[in-house]
mmCIF file of N, CA and C in Angstrom:
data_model
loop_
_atom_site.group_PDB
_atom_site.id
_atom_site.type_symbol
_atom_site.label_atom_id
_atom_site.label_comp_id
_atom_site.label_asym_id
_atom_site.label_seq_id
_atom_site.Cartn_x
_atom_site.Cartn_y
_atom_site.Cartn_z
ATOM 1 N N UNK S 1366 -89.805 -0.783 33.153
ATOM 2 C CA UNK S 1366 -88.866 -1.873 33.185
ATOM 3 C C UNK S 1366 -87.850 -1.618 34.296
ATOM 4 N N UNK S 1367 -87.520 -2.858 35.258
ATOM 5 C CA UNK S 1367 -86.507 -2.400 36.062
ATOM 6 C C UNK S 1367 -85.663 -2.873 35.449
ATOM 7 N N UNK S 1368 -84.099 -1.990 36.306
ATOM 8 C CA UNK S 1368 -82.884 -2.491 35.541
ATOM 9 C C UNK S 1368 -82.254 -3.274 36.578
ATOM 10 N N UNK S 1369 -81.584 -4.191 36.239
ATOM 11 C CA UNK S 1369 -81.073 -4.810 37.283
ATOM 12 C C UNK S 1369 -79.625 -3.706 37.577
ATOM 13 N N UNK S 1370 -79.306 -4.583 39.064
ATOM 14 C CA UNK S 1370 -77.742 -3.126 39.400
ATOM 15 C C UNK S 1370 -77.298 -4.484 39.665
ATOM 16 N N UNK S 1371 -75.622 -4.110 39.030
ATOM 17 C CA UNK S 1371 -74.836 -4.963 38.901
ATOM 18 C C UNK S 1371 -73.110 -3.966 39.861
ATOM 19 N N UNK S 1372 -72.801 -4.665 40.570
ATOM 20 C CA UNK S 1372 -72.019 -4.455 41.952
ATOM 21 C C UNK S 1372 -70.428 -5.109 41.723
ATOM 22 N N UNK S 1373 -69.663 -4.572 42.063
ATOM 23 C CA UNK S 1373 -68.493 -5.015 41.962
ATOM 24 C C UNK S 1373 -67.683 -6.479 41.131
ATOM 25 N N UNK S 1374 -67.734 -5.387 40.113
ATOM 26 C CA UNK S 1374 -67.231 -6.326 38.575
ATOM 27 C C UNK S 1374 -65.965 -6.549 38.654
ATOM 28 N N UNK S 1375 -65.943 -7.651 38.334
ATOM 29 C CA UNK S 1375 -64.180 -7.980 38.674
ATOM 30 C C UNK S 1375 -63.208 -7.638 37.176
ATOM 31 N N UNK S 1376 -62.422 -7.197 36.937
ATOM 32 C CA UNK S 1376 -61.383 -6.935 35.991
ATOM 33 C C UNK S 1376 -61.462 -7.685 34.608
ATOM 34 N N UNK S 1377 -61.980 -9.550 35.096
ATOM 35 C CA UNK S 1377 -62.427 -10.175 34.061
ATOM 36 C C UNK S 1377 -63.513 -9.936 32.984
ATOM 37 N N UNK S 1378 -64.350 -9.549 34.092
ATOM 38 C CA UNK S 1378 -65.637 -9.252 33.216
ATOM 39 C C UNK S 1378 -65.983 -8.028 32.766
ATOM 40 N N UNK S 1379 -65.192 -7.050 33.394
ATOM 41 C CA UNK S 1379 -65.357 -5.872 32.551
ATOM 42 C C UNK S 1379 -64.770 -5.972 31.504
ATOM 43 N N UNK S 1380 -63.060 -6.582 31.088
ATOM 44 C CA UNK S 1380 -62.732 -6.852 30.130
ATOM 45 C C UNK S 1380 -63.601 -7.898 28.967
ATOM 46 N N UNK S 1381 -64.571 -8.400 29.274
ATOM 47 C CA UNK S 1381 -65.177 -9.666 28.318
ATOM 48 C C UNK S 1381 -66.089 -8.417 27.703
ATOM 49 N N UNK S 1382 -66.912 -7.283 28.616
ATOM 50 C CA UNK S 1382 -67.795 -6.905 28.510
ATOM 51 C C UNK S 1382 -67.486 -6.013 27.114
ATOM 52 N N UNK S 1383 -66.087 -5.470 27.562
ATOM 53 C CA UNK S 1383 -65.643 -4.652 26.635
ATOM 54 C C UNK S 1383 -64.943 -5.310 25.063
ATOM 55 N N UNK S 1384 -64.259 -6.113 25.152
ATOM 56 C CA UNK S 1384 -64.170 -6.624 24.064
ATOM 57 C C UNK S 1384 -65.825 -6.873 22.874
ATOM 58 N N UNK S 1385 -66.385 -7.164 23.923
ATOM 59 C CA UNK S 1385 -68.050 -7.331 23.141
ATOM 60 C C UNK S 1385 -68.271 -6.201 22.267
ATOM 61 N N UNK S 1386 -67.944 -4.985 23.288
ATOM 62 C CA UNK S 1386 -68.791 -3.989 22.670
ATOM 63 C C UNK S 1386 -67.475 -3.817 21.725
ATOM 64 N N UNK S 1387 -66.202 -3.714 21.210
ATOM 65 C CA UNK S 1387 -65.376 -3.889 20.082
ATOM 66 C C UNK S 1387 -65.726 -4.748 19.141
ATOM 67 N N UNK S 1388 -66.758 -5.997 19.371
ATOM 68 C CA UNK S 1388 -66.869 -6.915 18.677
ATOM 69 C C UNK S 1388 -68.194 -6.460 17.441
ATOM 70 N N UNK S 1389 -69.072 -5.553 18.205
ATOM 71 C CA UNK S 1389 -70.033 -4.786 17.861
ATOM 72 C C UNK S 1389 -69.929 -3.843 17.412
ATOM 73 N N UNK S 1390 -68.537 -2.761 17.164
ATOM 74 C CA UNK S 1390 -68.586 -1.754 16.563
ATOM 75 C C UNK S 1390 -67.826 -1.705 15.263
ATOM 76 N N UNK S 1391 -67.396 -2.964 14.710
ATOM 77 C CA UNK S 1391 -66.774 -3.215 13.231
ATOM 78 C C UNK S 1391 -67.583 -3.119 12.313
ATOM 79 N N UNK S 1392 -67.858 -3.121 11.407
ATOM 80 C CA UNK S 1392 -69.053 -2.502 10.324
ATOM 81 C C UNK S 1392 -69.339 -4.347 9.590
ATOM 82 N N UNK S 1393 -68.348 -4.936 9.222
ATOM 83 C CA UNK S 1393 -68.052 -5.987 9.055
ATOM 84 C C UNK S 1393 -68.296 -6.955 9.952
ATOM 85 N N UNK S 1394 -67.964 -7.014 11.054
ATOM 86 C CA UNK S 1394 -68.818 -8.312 11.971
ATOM 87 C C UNK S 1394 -70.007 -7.753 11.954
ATOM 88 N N UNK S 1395 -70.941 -6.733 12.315
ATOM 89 C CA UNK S 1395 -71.958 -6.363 12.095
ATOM 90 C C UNK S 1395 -73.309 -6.998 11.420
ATOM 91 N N UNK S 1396 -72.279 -6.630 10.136
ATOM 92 C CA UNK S 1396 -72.904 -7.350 8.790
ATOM 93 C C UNK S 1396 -73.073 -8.625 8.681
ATOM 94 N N UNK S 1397 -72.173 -9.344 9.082
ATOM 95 C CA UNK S 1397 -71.973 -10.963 9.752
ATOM 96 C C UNK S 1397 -73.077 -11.425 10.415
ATOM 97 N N UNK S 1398 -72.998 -10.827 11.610
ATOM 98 C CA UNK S 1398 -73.553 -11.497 12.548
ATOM 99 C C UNK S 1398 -75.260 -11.322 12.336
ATOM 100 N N UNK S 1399 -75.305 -10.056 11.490
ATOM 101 C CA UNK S 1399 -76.686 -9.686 11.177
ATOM 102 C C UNK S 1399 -77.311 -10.842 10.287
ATOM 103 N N UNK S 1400 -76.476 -11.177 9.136
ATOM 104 C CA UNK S 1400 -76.265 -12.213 8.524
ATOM 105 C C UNK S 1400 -76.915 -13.755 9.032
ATOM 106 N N UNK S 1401 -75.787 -13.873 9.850
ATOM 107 C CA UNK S 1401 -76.051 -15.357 10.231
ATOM 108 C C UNK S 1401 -77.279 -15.956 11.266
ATOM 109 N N UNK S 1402 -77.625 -14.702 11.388
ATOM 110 C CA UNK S 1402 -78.759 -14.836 12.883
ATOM 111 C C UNK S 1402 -79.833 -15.438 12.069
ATOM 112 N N UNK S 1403 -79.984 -15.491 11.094
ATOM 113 C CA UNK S 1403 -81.049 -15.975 9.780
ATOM 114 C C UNK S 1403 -81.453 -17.400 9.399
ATOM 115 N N UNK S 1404 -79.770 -17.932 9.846
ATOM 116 C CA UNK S 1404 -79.532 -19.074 9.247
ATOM 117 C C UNK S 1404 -77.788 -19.611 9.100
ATOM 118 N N UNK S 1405 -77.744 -20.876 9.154
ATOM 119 C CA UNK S 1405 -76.114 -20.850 9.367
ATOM 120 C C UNK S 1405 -75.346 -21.112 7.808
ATOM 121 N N UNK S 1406 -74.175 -20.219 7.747
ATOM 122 C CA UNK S 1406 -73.780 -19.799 6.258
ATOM 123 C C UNK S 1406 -72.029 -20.551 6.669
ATOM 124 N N UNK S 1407 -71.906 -20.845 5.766
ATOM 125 C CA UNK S 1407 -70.362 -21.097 5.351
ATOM 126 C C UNK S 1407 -69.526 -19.849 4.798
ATOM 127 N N UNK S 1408 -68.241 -19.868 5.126
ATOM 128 C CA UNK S 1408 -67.684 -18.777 4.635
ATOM 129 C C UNK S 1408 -67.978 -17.947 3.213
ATOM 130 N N UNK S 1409 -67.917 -19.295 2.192
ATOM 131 C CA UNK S 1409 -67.700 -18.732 0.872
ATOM 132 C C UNK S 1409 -69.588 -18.052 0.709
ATOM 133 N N UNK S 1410 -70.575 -18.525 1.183
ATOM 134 C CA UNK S 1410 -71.906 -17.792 1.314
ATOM 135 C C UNK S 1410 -71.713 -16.394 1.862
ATOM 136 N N UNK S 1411 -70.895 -15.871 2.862
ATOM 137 C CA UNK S 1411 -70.639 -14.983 3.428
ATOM 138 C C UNK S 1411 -70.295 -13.890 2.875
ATOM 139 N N UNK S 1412 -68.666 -14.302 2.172
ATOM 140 C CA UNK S 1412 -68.136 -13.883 1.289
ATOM 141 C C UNK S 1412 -68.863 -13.242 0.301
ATOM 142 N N UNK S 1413 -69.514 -13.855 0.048
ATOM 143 C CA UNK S 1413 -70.755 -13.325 -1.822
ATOM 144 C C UNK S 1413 -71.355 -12.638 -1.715
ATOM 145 N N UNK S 1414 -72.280 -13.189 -0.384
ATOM 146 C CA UNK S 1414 -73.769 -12.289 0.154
ATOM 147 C C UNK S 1414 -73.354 -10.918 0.766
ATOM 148 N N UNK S 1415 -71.911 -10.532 1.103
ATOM 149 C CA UNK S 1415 -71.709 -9.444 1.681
ATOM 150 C C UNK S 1415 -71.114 -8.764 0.867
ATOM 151 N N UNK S 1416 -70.269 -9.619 -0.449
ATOM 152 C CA UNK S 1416 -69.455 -9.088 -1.149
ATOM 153 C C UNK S 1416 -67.827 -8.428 -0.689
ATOM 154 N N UNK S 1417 -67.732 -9.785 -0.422
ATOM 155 C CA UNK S 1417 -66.305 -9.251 0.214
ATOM 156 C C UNK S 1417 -65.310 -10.658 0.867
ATOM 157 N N UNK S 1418 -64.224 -10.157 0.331
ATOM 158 C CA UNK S 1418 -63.261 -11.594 0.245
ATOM 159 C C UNK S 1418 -63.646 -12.504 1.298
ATOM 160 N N UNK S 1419 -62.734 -13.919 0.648
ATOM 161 C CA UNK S 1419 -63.082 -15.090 1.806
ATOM 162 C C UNK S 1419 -62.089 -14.641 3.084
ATOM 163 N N UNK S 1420 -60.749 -14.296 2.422
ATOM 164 C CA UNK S 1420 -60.026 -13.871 3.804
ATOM 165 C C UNK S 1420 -60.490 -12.816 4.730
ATOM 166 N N UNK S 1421 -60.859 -11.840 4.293
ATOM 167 C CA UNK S 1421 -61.255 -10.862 5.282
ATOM 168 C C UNK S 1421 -62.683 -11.847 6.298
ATOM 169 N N UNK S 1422 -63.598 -11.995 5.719
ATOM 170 C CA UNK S 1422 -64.457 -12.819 6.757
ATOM 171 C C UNK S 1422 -64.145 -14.186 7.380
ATOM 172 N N UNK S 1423 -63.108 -14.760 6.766
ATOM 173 C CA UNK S 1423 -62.466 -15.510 7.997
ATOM 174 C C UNK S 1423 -61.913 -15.078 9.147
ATOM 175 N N UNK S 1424 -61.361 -14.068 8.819
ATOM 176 C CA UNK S 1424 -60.441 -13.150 10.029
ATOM 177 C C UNK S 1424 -61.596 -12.844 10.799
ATOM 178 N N UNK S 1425 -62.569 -12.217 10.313
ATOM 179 C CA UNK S 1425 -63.235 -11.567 11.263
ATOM 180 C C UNK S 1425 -64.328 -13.118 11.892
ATOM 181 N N UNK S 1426 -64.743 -13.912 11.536
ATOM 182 C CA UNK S 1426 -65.559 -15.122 12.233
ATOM 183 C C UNK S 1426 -64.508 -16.146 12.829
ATOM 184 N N UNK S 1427 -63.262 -15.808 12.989
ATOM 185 C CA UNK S 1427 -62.230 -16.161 13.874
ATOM 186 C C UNK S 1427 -62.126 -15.343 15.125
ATOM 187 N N UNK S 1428 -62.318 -13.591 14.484
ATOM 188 C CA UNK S 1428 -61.947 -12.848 15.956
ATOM 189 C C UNK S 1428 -63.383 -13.078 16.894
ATOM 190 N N UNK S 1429 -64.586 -13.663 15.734
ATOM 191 C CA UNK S 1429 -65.915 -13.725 16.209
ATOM 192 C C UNK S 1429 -66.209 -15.074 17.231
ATOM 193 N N UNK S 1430 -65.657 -16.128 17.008
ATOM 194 C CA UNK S 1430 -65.622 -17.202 17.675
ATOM 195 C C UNK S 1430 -64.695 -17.365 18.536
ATOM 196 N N UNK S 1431 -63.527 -16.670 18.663
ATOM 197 C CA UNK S 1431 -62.744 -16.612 19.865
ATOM 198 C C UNK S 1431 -63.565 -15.993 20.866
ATOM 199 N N UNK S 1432 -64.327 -15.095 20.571
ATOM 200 C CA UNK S 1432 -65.334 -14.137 22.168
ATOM 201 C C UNK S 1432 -66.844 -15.401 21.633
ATOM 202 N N UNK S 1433 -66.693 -16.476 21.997
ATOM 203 C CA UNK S 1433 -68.049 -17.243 22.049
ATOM 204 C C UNK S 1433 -69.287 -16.679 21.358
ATOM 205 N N UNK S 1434 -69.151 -15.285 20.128
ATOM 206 C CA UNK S 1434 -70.547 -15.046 19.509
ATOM 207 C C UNK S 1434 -70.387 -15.900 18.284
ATOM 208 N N UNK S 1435 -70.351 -16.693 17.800
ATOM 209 C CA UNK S 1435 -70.599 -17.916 16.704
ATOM 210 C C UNK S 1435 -69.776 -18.785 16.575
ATOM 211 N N UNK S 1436 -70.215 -19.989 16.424
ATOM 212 C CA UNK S 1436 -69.746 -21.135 16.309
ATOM 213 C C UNK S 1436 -69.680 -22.480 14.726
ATOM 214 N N UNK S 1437 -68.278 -23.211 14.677
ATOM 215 C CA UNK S 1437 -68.408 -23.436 13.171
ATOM 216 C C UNK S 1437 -68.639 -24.863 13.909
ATOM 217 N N UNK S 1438 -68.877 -25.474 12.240
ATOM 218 C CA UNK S 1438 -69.784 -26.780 12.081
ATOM 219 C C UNK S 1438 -68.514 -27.078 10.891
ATOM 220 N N UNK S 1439 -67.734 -28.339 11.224
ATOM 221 C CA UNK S 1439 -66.949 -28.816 9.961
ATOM 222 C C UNK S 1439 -68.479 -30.228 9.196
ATOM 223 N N UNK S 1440 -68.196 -30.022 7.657
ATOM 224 C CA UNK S 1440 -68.717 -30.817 6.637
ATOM 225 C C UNK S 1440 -67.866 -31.326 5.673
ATOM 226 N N UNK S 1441 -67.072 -32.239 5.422
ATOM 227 C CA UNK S 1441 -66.050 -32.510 4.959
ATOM 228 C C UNK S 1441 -64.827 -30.970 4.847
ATOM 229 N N UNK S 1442 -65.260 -30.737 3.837
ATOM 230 C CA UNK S 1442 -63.744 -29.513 3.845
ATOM 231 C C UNK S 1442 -64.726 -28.024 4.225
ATOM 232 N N UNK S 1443 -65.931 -27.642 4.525
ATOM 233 C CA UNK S 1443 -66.106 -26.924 4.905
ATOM 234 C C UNK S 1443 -66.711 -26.651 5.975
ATOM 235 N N UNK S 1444 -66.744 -24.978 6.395
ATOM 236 C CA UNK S 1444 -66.901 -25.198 7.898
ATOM 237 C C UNK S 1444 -68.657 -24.202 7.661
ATOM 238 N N UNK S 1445 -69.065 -24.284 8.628
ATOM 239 C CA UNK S 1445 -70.440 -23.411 8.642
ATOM 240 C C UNK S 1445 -70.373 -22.810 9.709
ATOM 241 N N UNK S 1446 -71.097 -21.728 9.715
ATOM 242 C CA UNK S 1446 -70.888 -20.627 11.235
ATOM 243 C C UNK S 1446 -72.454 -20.680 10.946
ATOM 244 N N UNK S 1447 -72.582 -20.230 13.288
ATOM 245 C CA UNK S 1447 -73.750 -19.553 12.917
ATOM 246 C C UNK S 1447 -73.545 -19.263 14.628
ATOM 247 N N UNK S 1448 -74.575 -18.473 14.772
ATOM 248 C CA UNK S 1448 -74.926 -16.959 16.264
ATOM 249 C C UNK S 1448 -74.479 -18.628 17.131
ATOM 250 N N UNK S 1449 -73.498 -18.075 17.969
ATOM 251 C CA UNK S 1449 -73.488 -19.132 19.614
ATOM 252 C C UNK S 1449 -73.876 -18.539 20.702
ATOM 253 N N UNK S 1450 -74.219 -17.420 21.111
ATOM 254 C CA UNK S 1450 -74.652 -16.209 21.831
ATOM 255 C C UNK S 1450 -75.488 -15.276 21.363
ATOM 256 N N UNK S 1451 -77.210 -16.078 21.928
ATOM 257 C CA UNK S 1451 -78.226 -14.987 20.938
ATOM 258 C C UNK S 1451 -78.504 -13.927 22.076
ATOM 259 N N UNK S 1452 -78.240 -14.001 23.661
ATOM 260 C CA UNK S 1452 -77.797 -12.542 24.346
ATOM 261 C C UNK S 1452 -77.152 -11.610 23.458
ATOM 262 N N UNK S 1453 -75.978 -11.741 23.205
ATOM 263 C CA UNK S 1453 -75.313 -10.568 22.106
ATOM 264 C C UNK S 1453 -76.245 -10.284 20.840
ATOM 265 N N UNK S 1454 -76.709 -11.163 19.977
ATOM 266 C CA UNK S 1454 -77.306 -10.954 19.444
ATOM 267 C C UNK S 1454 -79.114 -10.153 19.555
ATOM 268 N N UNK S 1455 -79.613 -10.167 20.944
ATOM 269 C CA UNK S 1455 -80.507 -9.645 20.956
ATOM 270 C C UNK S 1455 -80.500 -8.120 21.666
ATOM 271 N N UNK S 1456 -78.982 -7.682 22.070
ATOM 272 C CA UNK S 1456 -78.724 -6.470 22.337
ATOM 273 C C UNK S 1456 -77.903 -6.121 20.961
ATOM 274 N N UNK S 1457 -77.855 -6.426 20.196
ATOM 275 C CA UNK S 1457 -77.512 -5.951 18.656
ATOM 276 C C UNK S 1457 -78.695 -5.606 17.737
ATOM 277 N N UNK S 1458 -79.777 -6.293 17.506
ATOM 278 C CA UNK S 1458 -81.391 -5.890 17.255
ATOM 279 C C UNK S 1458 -81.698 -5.041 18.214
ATOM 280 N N UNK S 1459 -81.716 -5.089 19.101
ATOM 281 C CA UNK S 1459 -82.308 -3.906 19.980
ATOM 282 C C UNK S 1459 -81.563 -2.079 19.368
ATOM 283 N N UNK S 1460 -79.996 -2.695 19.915
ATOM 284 C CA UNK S 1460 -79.587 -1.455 19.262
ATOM 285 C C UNK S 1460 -79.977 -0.907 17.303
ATOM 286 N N UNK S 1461 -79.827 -1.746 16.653
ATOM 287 C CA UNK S 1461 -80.367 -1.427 15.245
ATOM 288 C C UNK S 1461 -82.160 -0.744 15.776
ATOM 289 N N UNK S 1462 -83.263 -1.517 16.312
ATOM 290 C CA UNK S 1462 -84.136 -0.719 16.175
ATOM 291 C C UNK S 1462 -84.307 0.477 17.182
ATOM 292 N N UNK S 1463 -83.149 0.682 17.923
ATOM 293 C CA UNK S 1463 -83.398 2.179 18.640
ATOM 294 C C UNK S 1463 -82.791 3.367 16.894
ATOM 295 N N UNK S 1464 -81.457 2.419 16.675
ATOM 296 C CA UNK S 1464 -81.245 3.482 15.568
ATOM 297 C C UNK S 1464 -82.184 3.698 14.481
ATOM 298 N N UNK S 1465 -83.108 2.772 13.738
ATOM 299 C CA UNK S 1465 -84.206 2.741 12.929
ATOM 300 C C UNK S 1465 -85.161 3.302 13.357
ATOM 301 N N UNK S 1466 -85.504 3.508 14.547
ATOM 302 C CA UNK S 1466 -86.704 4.425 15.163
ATOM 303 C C UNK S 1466 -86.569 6.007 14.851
#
């Protein structure tokens, strides 16, 4: 496989790059995003299936949709998330099956 070479990164994008990889090392978005790549879930689904308050996974699919990796869907009073960036998401599977190997 070649790798591509990537040449004078400007300040912006190293910062986007890096926030990513913060976005990826919470145990909790993790679980999320692993989550939603499945199918698109509403908070309170989130909440249950992970076992863990509605506030805490709002916070975190707020800090998740501010960096463009998921996006909500309003339905009268609720909202639905799901993956908006399956790039991030397919260097997140990748990394899980280097660690599963």
């Amino acid at each position: 496989m070649e790798h591509q070479k990537f040449h004078d990164l400007d300040d912006e994008t190293i910062e986007a790059v890096t926030q990513t990889f913060k976005a990826l090392s919470d145990t909790t978005r993790v679980r999320i995003l692993n989550l939603i790549c499945q199918r698109e879930y509403s908070v309170n689904e989130i909440a249950e299936t992970l076992g863990l308050g509605q506030s805490t996974i709002s916070h975190q699919l707020r800090y998740l949709k501010n960096l463009r990796l998921v996006k909500a869907r309003r339905e009268g009073t609720m909202m639905y998330y799901s993956i908006d960036d399956y790039h991030v998401i397919n260097v997140l599977h990748q990394v899980i099956e280097h660690v599963q190997h």
